[in-house]
Amino acid sequence: EAQVTQNPRYLITVTGKKLTVTCSQNMNHEYMSWYRQDPGLGLRQIYYSMNVEVTDKGDVPEGYKVSRKEKRNFPLILESPSPNQTSLYFCASSQRPGAISGNTIYFGEGSWLTVV
Amino acid sequence: GQNIDQPTEMTATEGAIVQINCTYQTSGFNGLFWYQQHAGEAPTFLSYNVLDGLEEKGRFSSFLSRSKGYSYLLLKELQMKDSASYLCAVRNSGYALNFGKGTSLLVTP
């Protein structure tokens, strides 16, 4: 079954304690991205990756890091989380944008993160 | 940067037709998407337009005019389960995908 899997799904953490949200896809997709969703602001792109070792900043990259060492994995790293990073996070993947099948974007189920 | 505008809220009656508009300004254009999202769940894909015109898929249709920076999503024969947020998203020339803030649709009996 085609899947984008995020972990953890729910997390409460404290300010300054480094955390990683993992994202894995089993569809051999080139393109992966991270979004955060906040009330009244919609989905905002944090980082995206066109392929292994290729990452680019989205609209709100401050306070986040990513890596793409393998095609299937795209972890989101919060080195020193702050309360303003409390949000719902989504990972997404697709084939190479521009390819016909690259127009179907698969989303993970979301990770609810609370920083206190 | 990008600017994507859509109404915040809409209400429609079960069985009716509703049109949700989206206007955008982007640095380059590589397609426009519509997604449906129920509260607390992941967005699900509805439609994709890259050329001008109407794309029809069952009860849902999406229209694009690139020269006007305009799209709409048309939902026919509304059902209660169509109550959700509808997200317009535009892919720019760098392949980043940017979303509007979403339109919350309430379908009433």
mmCIF file of N, CA and C in Angstrom, chain B:
data_model
loop_
_atom_site.group_PDB
_atom_site.id
_atom_site.type_symbol
_atom_site.label_atom_id
_atom_site.label_comp_id
_atom_site.label_asym_id
_atom_site.label_seq_id
_atom_site.Cartn_x
_atom_site.Cartn_y
_atom_site.Cartn_z
ATOM 1 N N GLY B 1 7.725 36.039 -4.357
ATOM 2 C CA GLY B 1 6.804 35.400 -3.448
ATOM 3 C C GLY B 1 5.506 35.073 -4.129
ATOM 4 N N GLN B 2 4.568 34.542 -3.353
ATOM 5 C CA GLN B 2 3.295 34.144 -3.914
ATOM 6 C C GLN B 2 2.168 34.707 -3.067
ATOM 7 N N ASN B 3 1.060 34.986 -3.714
ATOM 8 C CA ASN B 3 -0.136 35.454 -3.051
ATOM 9 C C ASN B 3 -1.291 34.623 -3.572
ATOM 10 N N ILE B 4 -1.936 33.889 -2.683
ATOM 11 C CA ILE B 4 -3.057 33.043 -3.078
ATOM 12 C C ILE B 4 -4.242 33.408 -2.203
ATOM 13 N N ASP B 5 -5.337 33.823 -2.833
ATOM 14 C CA ASP B 5 -6.503 34.291 -2.099
ATOM 15 C C ASP B 5 -7.722 33.439 -2.391
ATOM 16 N N GLN B 6 -8.432 33.074 -1.346
ATOM 17 C CA GLN B 6 -9.697 32.374 -1.469
ATOM 18 C C GLN B 6 -10.565 32.797 -0.301
ATOM 19 N N PRO B 7 -11.901 32.690 -0.473
ATOM 20 C CA PRO B 7 -12.768 33.129 0.633
ATOM 21 C C PRO B 7 -12.530 32.282 1.871
ATOM 22 N N THR B 8 -12.741 32.880 3.030
ATOM 23 C CA THR B 8 -12.491 32.186 4.292
ATOM 24 C C THR B 8 -13.561 31.148 4.578
ATOM 25 N N GLU B 9 -14.806 31.529 4.360
ATOM 26 C CA GLU B 9 -15.927 30.645 4.693
ATOM 27 C C GLU B 9 -17.013 30.737 3.636
ATOM 28 N N MET B 10 -17.724 29.623 3.434
ATOM 29 C CA MET B 10 -18.905 29.599 2.580
ATOM 30 C C MET B 10 -19.909 28.630 3.183
ATOM 31 N N THR B 11 -21.186 28.909 2.919
ATOM 32 C CA THR B 11 -22.251 28.016 3.364
ATOM 33 C C THR B 11 -23.135 27.709 2.168
ATOM 34 N N ALA B 12 -23.558 26.457 2.046
ATOM 35 C CA ALA B 12 -24.433 26.060 0.945
ATOM 36 C C ALA B 12 -25.369 24.960 1.435
ATOM 37 N N THR B 13 -26.409 24.746 0.660
ATOM 38 C CA THR B 13 -27.443 23.782 1.057
ATOM 39 C C THR B 13 -27.214 22.437 0.389
ATOM 40 N N GLU B 14 -27.515 21.397 1.087
ATOM 41 C CA GLU B 14 -27.427 20.036 0.543
ATOM 42 C C GLU B 14 -28.174 19.958 -0.785
ATOM 43 N N GLY B 15 -27.511 19.341 -1.787
ATOM 44 C CA GLY B 15 -28.120 19.198 -3.104
ATOM 45 C C GLY B 15 -27.827 20.343 -4.052
ATOM 46 N N ALA B 16 -27.337 21.442 -3.533
ATOM 47 C CA ALA B 16 -27.070 22.629 -4.354
ATOM 48 C C ALA B 16 -25.700 22.528 -5.020
ATOM 49 N N ILE B 17 -25.339 23.619 -5.734
ATOM 50 C CA ILE B 17 -24.030 23.758 -6.374
ATOM 51 C C ILE B 17 -23.298 24.918 -5.696
ATOM 52 N N VAL B 18 -22.012 24.749 -5.482
ATOM 53 C CA VAL B 18 -21.224 25.839 -4.895
ATOM 54 C C VAL B 18 -19.931 26.008 -5.684
ATOM 55 N N GLN B 19 -19.513 27.254 -5.834
ATOM 56 C CA GLN B 19 -18.270 27.569 -6.547
ATOM 57 C C GLN B 19 -17.307 28.261 -5.582
ATOM 58 N N ILE B 20 -16.122 27.721 -5.440
ATOM 59 C CA ILE B 20 -15.107 28.301 -4.568
ATOM 60 C C ILE B 20 -14.011 28.888 -5.454
ATOM 61 N N ASN B 21 -13.790 30.187 -5.319
ATOM 62 C CA ASN B 21 -12.833 30.877 -6.179
ATOM 63 C C ASN B 21 -11.446 30.964 -5.552
ATOM 64 N N CYS B 22 -10.453 31.048 -6.414
ATOM 65 C CA CYS B 22 -9.069 31.198 -5.966
ATOM 66 C C CYS B 22 -8.349 32.106 -6.958
ATOM 67 N N THR B 23 -7.729 33.155 -6.454
ATOM 68 C CA THR B 23 -6.895 34.002 -7.304
ATOM 69 C C THR B 23 -5.462 33.927 -6.803
ATOM 70 N N TYR B 24 -4.528 34.060 -7.732
ATOM 71 C CA TYR B 24 -3.136 33.881 -7.334
ATOM 72 C C TYR B 24 -2.210 34.801 -8.119
ATOM 73 N N GLN B 25 -1.093 35.094 -7.490
ATOM 74 C CA GLN B 25 0.011 35.802 -8.156
ATOM 75 C C GLN B 25 1.257 35.015 -7.795
ATOM 76 N N THR B 26 1.997 34.546 -8.793
ATOM 77 C CA THR B 26 3.149 33.695 -8.515
ATOM 78 C C THR B 26 4.349 34.099 -9.351
ATOM 79 N N SER B 27 5.502 33.639 -8.894
ATOM 80 C CA SER B 27 6.719 33.777 -9.686
ATOM 81 C C SER B 27 6.853 32.510 -10.504
ATOM 82 N N GLY B 28 6.309 32.507 -11.688
ATOM 83 C CA GLY B 28 6.266 31.309 -12.520
ATOM 84 C C GLY B 28 5.072 30.449 -12.144
ATOM 85 N N PHE B 29 4.703 29.556 -13.021
ATOM 86 C CA PHE B 29 3.516 28.737 -12.782
ATOM 87 C C PHE B 29 3.758 27.339 -13.334
ATOM 88 N N ASN B 30 3.510 26.339 -12.458
ATOM 89 C CA ASN B 30 3.662 24.938 -12.875
ATOM 90 C C ASN B 30 2.468 24.119 -12.428
ATOM 91 N N GLY B 31 1.300 24.741 -12.363
ATOM 92 C CA GLY B 31 0.104 23.973 -12.064
ATOM 93 C C GLY B 31 -0.617 24.447 -10.823
ATOM 94 N N LEU B 32 -1.918 24.187 -10.788
ATOM 95 C CA LEU B 32 -2.759 24.570 -9.660
ATOM 96 C C LEU B 32 -3.525 23.343 -9.177
ATOM 97 N N PHE B 33 -3.564 23.172 -7.875
ATOM 98 C CA PHE B 33 -4.186 22.010 -7.245
ATOM 99 C C PHE B 33 -5.343 22.459 -6.354
ATOM 100 N N TRP B 34 -6.324 21.566 -6.235
ATOM 101 C CA TRP B 34 -7.352 21.712 -5.212
ATOM 102 C C TRP B 34 -7.317 20.478 -4.317
ATOM 103 N N TYR B 35 -7.387 20.739 -3.003
ATOM 104 C CA TYR B 35 -7.402 19.669 -2.016
ATOM 105 C C TYR B 35 -8.608 19.858 -1.100
ATOM 106 N N GLN B 36 -9.077 18.737 -0.580
ATOM 107 C CA GLN B 36 -10.109 18.755 0.459
ATOM 108 C C GLN B 36 -9.459 18.315 1.764
ATOM 109 N N GLN B 37 -9.812 18.986 2.839
ATOM 110 C CA GLN B 37 -9.263 18.599 4.129
ATOM 111 C C GLN B 37 -10.348 18.653 5.205
ATOM 112 N N HIS B 38 -10.585 17.515 5.844
ATOM 113 C CA HIS B 38 -11.448 17.487 7.017
ATOM 114 C C HIS B 38 -10.600 17.785 8.242
ATOM 115 N N ALA B 39 -11.228 18.367 9.248
ATOM 116 C CA ALA B 39 -10.518 18.848 10.429
ATOM 117 C C ALA B 39 -9.626 17.768 11.029
ATOM 118 N N GLY B 40 -8.349 18.099 11.239
ATOM 119 C CA GLY B 40 -7.417 17.187 11.887
ATOM 120 C C GLY B 40 -6.905 16.066 11.007
ATOM 121 N N GLU B 41 -7.307 16.070 9.727
ATOM 122 C CA GLU B 41 -6.875 15.001 8.823
ATOM 123 C C GLU B 41 -5.951 15.555 7.746
ATOM 124 N N ALA B 42 -5.321 14.650 7.016
ATOM 125 C CA ALA B 42 -4.453 15.073 5.925
ATOM 126 C C ALA B 42 -5.283 15.567 4.738
ATOM 127 N N PRO B 43 -4.740 16.509 3.969
ATOM 128 C CA PRO B 43 -5.417 16.927 2.734
ATOM 129 C C PRO B 43 -5.503 15.762 1.758
ATOM 130 N N THR B 44 -6.594 15.712 1.008
ATOM 131 C CA THR B 44 -6.734 14.705 -0.039
ATOM 132 C C THR B 44 -6.908 15.404 -1.384
ATOM 133 N N PHE B 45 -6.285 14.858 -2.395
ATOM 134 C CA PHE B 45 -6.229 15.453 -3.722
ATOM 135 C C PHE B 45 -7.606 15.440 -4.394
ATOM 136 N N LEU B 46 -7.977 16.577 -4.985
ATOM 137 C CA LEU B 46 -9.221 16.663 -5.740
ATOM 138 C C LEU B 46 -8.955 16.855 -7.229
ATOM 139 N N SER B 47 -8.103 17.841 -7.570
ATOM 140 C CA SER B 47 -7.930 18.145 -8.989
ATOM 141 C C SER B 47 -6.616 18.851 -9.240
ATOM 142 N N TYR B 48 -6.218 18.836 -10.512
ATOM 143 C CA TYR B 48 -4.992 19.487 -10.959
ATOM 144 C C TYR B 48 -5.264 20.135 -12.305
ATOM 145 N N ASN B 49 -4.875 21.409 -12.439
ATOM 146 C CA ASN B 49 -4.983 22.128 -13.721
ATOM 147 C C ASN B 49 -3.638 22.758 -14.043
ATOM 148 N N VAL B 50 -3.197 22.574 -15.272
ATOM 149 C CA VAL B 50 -1.983 23.278 -15.716
ATOM 150 C C VAL B 50 -2.268 24.059 -16.993
ATOM 151 N N LEU B 51 -3.282 23.645 -17.744
ATOM 152 C CA LEU B 51 -3.713 24.362 -18.940
ATOM 153 C C LEU B 51 -5.057 25.035 -18.671
ATOM 154 N N ASP B 52 -5.344 26.083 -19.429
ATOM 155 C CA ASP B 52 -6.623 26.784 -19.271
ATOM 156 C C ASP B 52 -7.784 25.859 -19.605
ATOM 157 N N GLY B 53 -8.856 26.040 -18.854
ATOM 158 C CA GLY B 53 -10.057 25.277 -19.172
ATOM 159 C C GLY B 53 -10.592 24.555 -17.967
ATOM 160 N N LEU B 54 -11.561 23.709 -18.238
ATOM 161 C CA LEU B 54 -12.313 23.014 -17.209
ATOM 162 C C LEU B 54 -11.917 21.541 -17.165
ATOM 163 N N GLU B 55 -11.655 21.052 -15.960
ATOM 164 C CA GLU B 55 -11.408 19.631 -15.733
ATOM 165 C C GLU B 55 -12.564 19.098 -14.899
ATOM 166 N N GLU B 56 -13.229 18.053 -15.383
ATOM 167 C CA GLU B 56 -14.376 17.516 -14.657
ATOM 168 C C GLU B 56 -14.069 16.126 -14.134
ATOM 169 N N LYS B 57 -14.474 15.902 -12.886
ATOM 170 C CA LYS B 57 -14.242 14.603 -12.270
ATOM 171 C C LYS B 57 -15.421 14.324 -11.343
ATOM 172 N N GLY B 58 -16.426 13.654 -11.879
ATOM 173 C CA GLY B 58 -17.603 13.334 -11.077
ATOM 174 C C GLY B 58 -18.346 14.586 -10.647
ATOM 175 N N ARG B 59 -18.590 14.722 -9.362
ATOM 176 C CA ARG B 59 -19.315 15.892 -8.848
ATOM 177 C C ARG B 59 -18.438 17.139 -8.746
ATOM 178 N N PHE B 60 -17.138 16.969 -8.960
ATOM 179 C CA PHE B 60 -16.196 18.067 -8.799
ATOM 180 C C PHE B 60 -15.636 18.495 -10.156
ATOM 181 N N SER B 61 -15.535 19.807 -10.358
ATOM 182 C CA SER B 61 -14.903 20.352 -11.555
ATOM 183 C C SER B 61 -13.983 21.472 -11.121
ATOM 184 N N SER B 62 -12.904 21.664 -11.878
ATOM 185 C CA SER B 62 -12.012 22.774 -11.577
ATOM 186 C C SER B 62 -11.674 23.496 -12.863
ATOM 187 N N PHE B 63 -11.634 24.814 -12.770
ATOM 188 C CA PHE B 63 -11.384 25.668 -13.934
ATOM 189 C C PHE B 63 -10.143 26.498 -13.686
ATOM 190 N N LEU B 64 -9.400 26.764 -14.757
ATOM 191 C CA LEU B 64 -8.191 27.588 -14.655
ATOM 192 C C LEU B 64 -8.140 28.599 -15.795
ATOM 193 N N SER B 65 -7.785 29.844 -15.441
ATOM 194 C CA SER B 65 -7.424 30.858 -16.425
ATOM 195 C C SER B 65 -6.069 31.417 -16.007
ATOM 196 N N ARG B 66 -5.022 31.029 -16.723
ATOM 197 C CA ARG B 66 -3.676 31.468 -16.349
ATOM 198 C C ARG B 66 -3.482 32.956 -16.575
ATOM 199 N N SER B 67 -4.081 33.505 -17.625
ATOM 200 C CA SER B 67 -3.909 34.929 -17.915
ATOM 201 C C SER B 67 -4.529 35.788 -16.826
ATOM 202 N N LYS B 68 -5.576 35.291 -16.179
ATOM 203 C CA LYS B 68 -6.249 36.051 -15.123
ATOM 204 C C LYS B 68 -5.769 35.642 -13.728
ATOM 205 N N GLY B 69 -4.931 34.624 -13.641
ATOM 206 C CA GLY B 69 -4.505 34.158 -12.323
ATOM 207 C C GLY B 69 -5.692 33.726 -11.484
ATOM 208 N N TYR B 70 -6.557 32.917 -12.078
ATOM 209 C CA TYR B 70 -7.849 32.618 -11.461
ATOM 210 C C TYR B 70 -8.214 31.155 -11.661
ATOM 211 N N SER B 71 -8.769 30.575 -10.612
ATOM 212 C CA SER B 71 -9.287 29.223 -10.676
ATOM 213 C C SER B 71 -10.552 29.143 -9.833
ATOM 214 N N TYR B 72 -11.397 28.180 -10.148
ATOM 215 C CA TYR B 72 -12.503 27.872 -9.248
ATOM 216 C C TYR B 72 -12.697 26.372 -9.164
ATOM 217 N N LEU B 73 -13.239 25.961 -8.036
ATOM 218 C CA LEU B 73 -13.651 24.581 -7.797
ATOM 219 C C LEU B 73 -15.170 24.580 -7.713
ATOM 220 N N LEU B 74 -15.794 23.736 -8.508
ATOM 221 C CA LEU B 74 -17.253 23.647 -8.550
ATOM 222 C C LEU B 74 -17.683 22.310 -7.952
ATOM 223 N N LEU B 75 -18.525 22.369 -6.964
ATOM 224 C CA LEU B 75 -19.036 21.151 -6.347
ATOM 225 C C LEU B 75 -20.543 21.069 -6.618
ATOM 226 N N LYS B 76 -20.963 19.967 -7.230
ATOM 227 C CA LYS B 76 -22.378 19.798 -7.579
ATOM 228 C C LYS B 76 -23.023 18.787 -6.639
ATOM 229 N N GLU B 77 -24.339 18.847 -6.591
ATOM 230 C CA GLU B 77 -25.114 17.882 -5.784
ATOM 231 C C GLU B 77 -24.498 17.723 -4.395
ATOM 232 N N LEU B 78 -24.370 18.840 -3.724
ATOM 233 C CA LEU B 78 -23.677 18.849 -2.435
ATOM 234 C C LEU B 78 -24.250 17.824 -1.465
ATOM 235 N N GLN B 79 -23.343 17.198 -0.733
ATOM 236 C CA GLN B 79 -23.708 16.249 0.310
ATOM 237 C C GLN B 79 -23.154 16.751 1.640
ATOM 238 N N MET B 80 -23.736 16.286 2.720
ATOM 239 C CA MET B 80 -23.300 16.736 4.048
ATOM 240 C C MET B 80 -21.808 16.451 4.250
ATOM 241 N N LYS B 81 -21.333 15.331 3.694
ATOM 242 C CA LYS B 81 -19.933 14.959 3.890
ATOM 243 C C LYS B 81 -18.969 15.891 3.157
ATOM 244 N N ASP B 82 -19.505 16.769 2.299
ATOM 245 C CA ASP B 82 -18.656 17.744 1.609
ATOM 246 C C ASP B 82 -18.264 18.906 2.520
ATOM 247 N N SER B 83 -18.849 18.976 3.708
ATOM 248 C CA SER B 83 -18.434 20.003 4.681
ATOM 249 C C SER B 83 -16.975 19.748 5.055
ATOM 250 N N ALA B 84 -16.114 20.698 4.709
ATOM 251 C CA ALA B 84 -14.673 20.523 4.887
ATOM 252 C C ALA B 84 -13.997 21.831 4.496
ATOM 253 N N SER B 85 -12.689 21.857 4.640
ATOM 254 C CA SER B 85 -11.910 22.965 4.082
ATOM 255 C C SER B 85 -11.426 22.588 2.696
ATOM 256 N N TYR B 86 -11.420 23.563 1.795
ATOM 257 C CA TYR B 86 -10.958 23.350 0.432
ATOM 258 C C TYR B 86 -9.758 24.259 0.190
ATOM 259 N N LEU B 87 -8.661 23.619 -0.177
ATOM 260 C CA LEU B 87 -7.384 24.323 -0.272
ATOM 261 C C LEU B 87 -6.968 24.468 -1.728
ATOM 262 N N CYS B 88 -6.655 25.697 -2.107
ATOM 263 C CA CYS B 88 -6.101 25.992 -3.431
ATOM 264 C C CYS B 88 -4.587 26.065 -3.260
ATOM 265 N N ALA B 89 -3.837 25.413 -4.149
ATOM 266 C CA ALA B 89 -2.378 25.416 -4.042
ATOM 267 C C ALA B 89 -1.773 25.614 -5.421
ATOM 268 N N VAL B 90 -0.714 26.402 -5.485
ATOM 269 C CA VAL B 90 -0.054 26.716 -6.755
ATOM 270 C C VAL B 90 1.402 26.295 -6.695
ATOM 271 N N ARG B 91 1.840 25.610 -7.733
ATOM 272 C CA ARG B 91 3.243 25.219 -7.841
ATOM 273 C C ARG B 91 3.948 26.262 -8.695
ATOM 274 N N ASN B 92 5.050 26.804 -8.157
ATOM 275 C CA ASN B 92 5.732 27.853 -8.912
ATOM 276 C C ASN B 92 6.822 27.273 -9.804
ATOM 277 N N SER B 93 7.595 28.146 -10.425
ATOM 278 C CA SER B 93 8.599 27.684 -11.387
ATOM 279 C C SER B 93 9.707 26.898 -10.712
ATOM 280 N N GLY B 94 9.903 27.083 -9.422
ATOM 281 C CA GLY B 94 10.919 26.328 -8.691
ATOM 282 C C GLY B 94 10.379 25.048 -8.093
ATOM 283 N N TYR B 95 9.129 24.730 -8.404
ATOM 284 C CA TYR B 95 8.461 23.506 -7.952
ATOM 285 C C TYR B 95 8.079 23.513 -6.482
ATOM 286 N N ALA B 96 8.214 24.665 -5.821
ATOM 287 C CA ALA B 96 7.652 24.761 -4.479
ATOM 288 C C ALA B 96 6.132 24.829 -4.604
ATOM 289 N N LEU B 97 5.428 24.217 -3.666
ATOM 290 C CA LEU B 97 3.962 24.202 -3.693
ATOM 291 C C LEU B 97 3.457 25.065 -2.556
ATOM 292 N N ASN B 98 2.715 26.117 -2.902
ATOM 293 C CA ASN B 98 2.214 27.044 -1.900
ATOM 294 C C ASN B 98 0.695 27.000 -1.841
ATOM 295 N N PHE B 99 0.189 26.967 -0.608
ATOM 296 C CA PHE B 99 -1.242 26.831 -0.373
ATOM 297 C C PHE B 99 -1.879 28.167 0.016
ATOM 298 N N GLY B 100 -3.125 28.352 -0.402
ATOM 299 C CA GLY B 100 -3.940 29.412 0.158
ATOM 300 C C GLY B 100 -4.350 29.023 1.571
ATOM 301 N N LYS B 101 -5.048 29.929 2.264
ATOM 302 C CA LYS B 101 -5.421 29.678 3.653
ATOM 303 C C LYS B 101 -6.626 28.748 3.770
ATOM 304 N N GLY B 102 -7.248 28.429 2.652
ATOM 305 C CA GLY B 102 -8.348 27.489 2.685
ATOM 306 C C GLY B 102 -9.706 28.146 2.831
ATOM 307 N N THR B 103 -10.712 27.489 2.278
ATOM 308 C CA THR B 103 -12.101 27.926 2.391
ATOM 309 C C THR B 103 -12.871 26.877 3.170
ATOM 310 N N SER B 104 -13.446 27.282 4.280
ATOM 311 C CA SER B 104 -14.230 26.359 5.089
ATOM 312 C C SER B 104 -15.666 26.339 4.558
ATOM 313 N N LEU B 105 -16.084 25.194 4.058
ATOM 314 C CA LEU B 105 -17.425 25.040 3.490
ATOM 315 C C LEU B 105 -18.328 24.297 4.470
ATOM 316 N N LEU B 106 -19.458 24.893 4.756
ATOM 317 C CA LEU B 106 -20.468 24.254 5.598
ATOM 318 C C LEU B 106 -21.680 23.934 4.732
ATOM 319 N N VAL B 107 -22.029 22.646 4.690
ATOM 320 C CA VAL B 107 -23.221 22.218 3.958
ATOM 321 C C VAL B 107 -24.341 22.003 4.968
ATOM 322 N N THR B 108 -25.458 22.683 4.741
ATOM 323 C CA THR B 108 -26.585 22.601 5.677
ATOM 324 C C THR B 108 -27.735 21.800 5.066
ATOM 325 N N PRO B 109 -28.544 21.180 5.914
ATOM 326 C CA PRO B 109 -29.665 20.368 5.393
ATOM 327 C C PRO B 109 -30.698 21.219 4.670
#
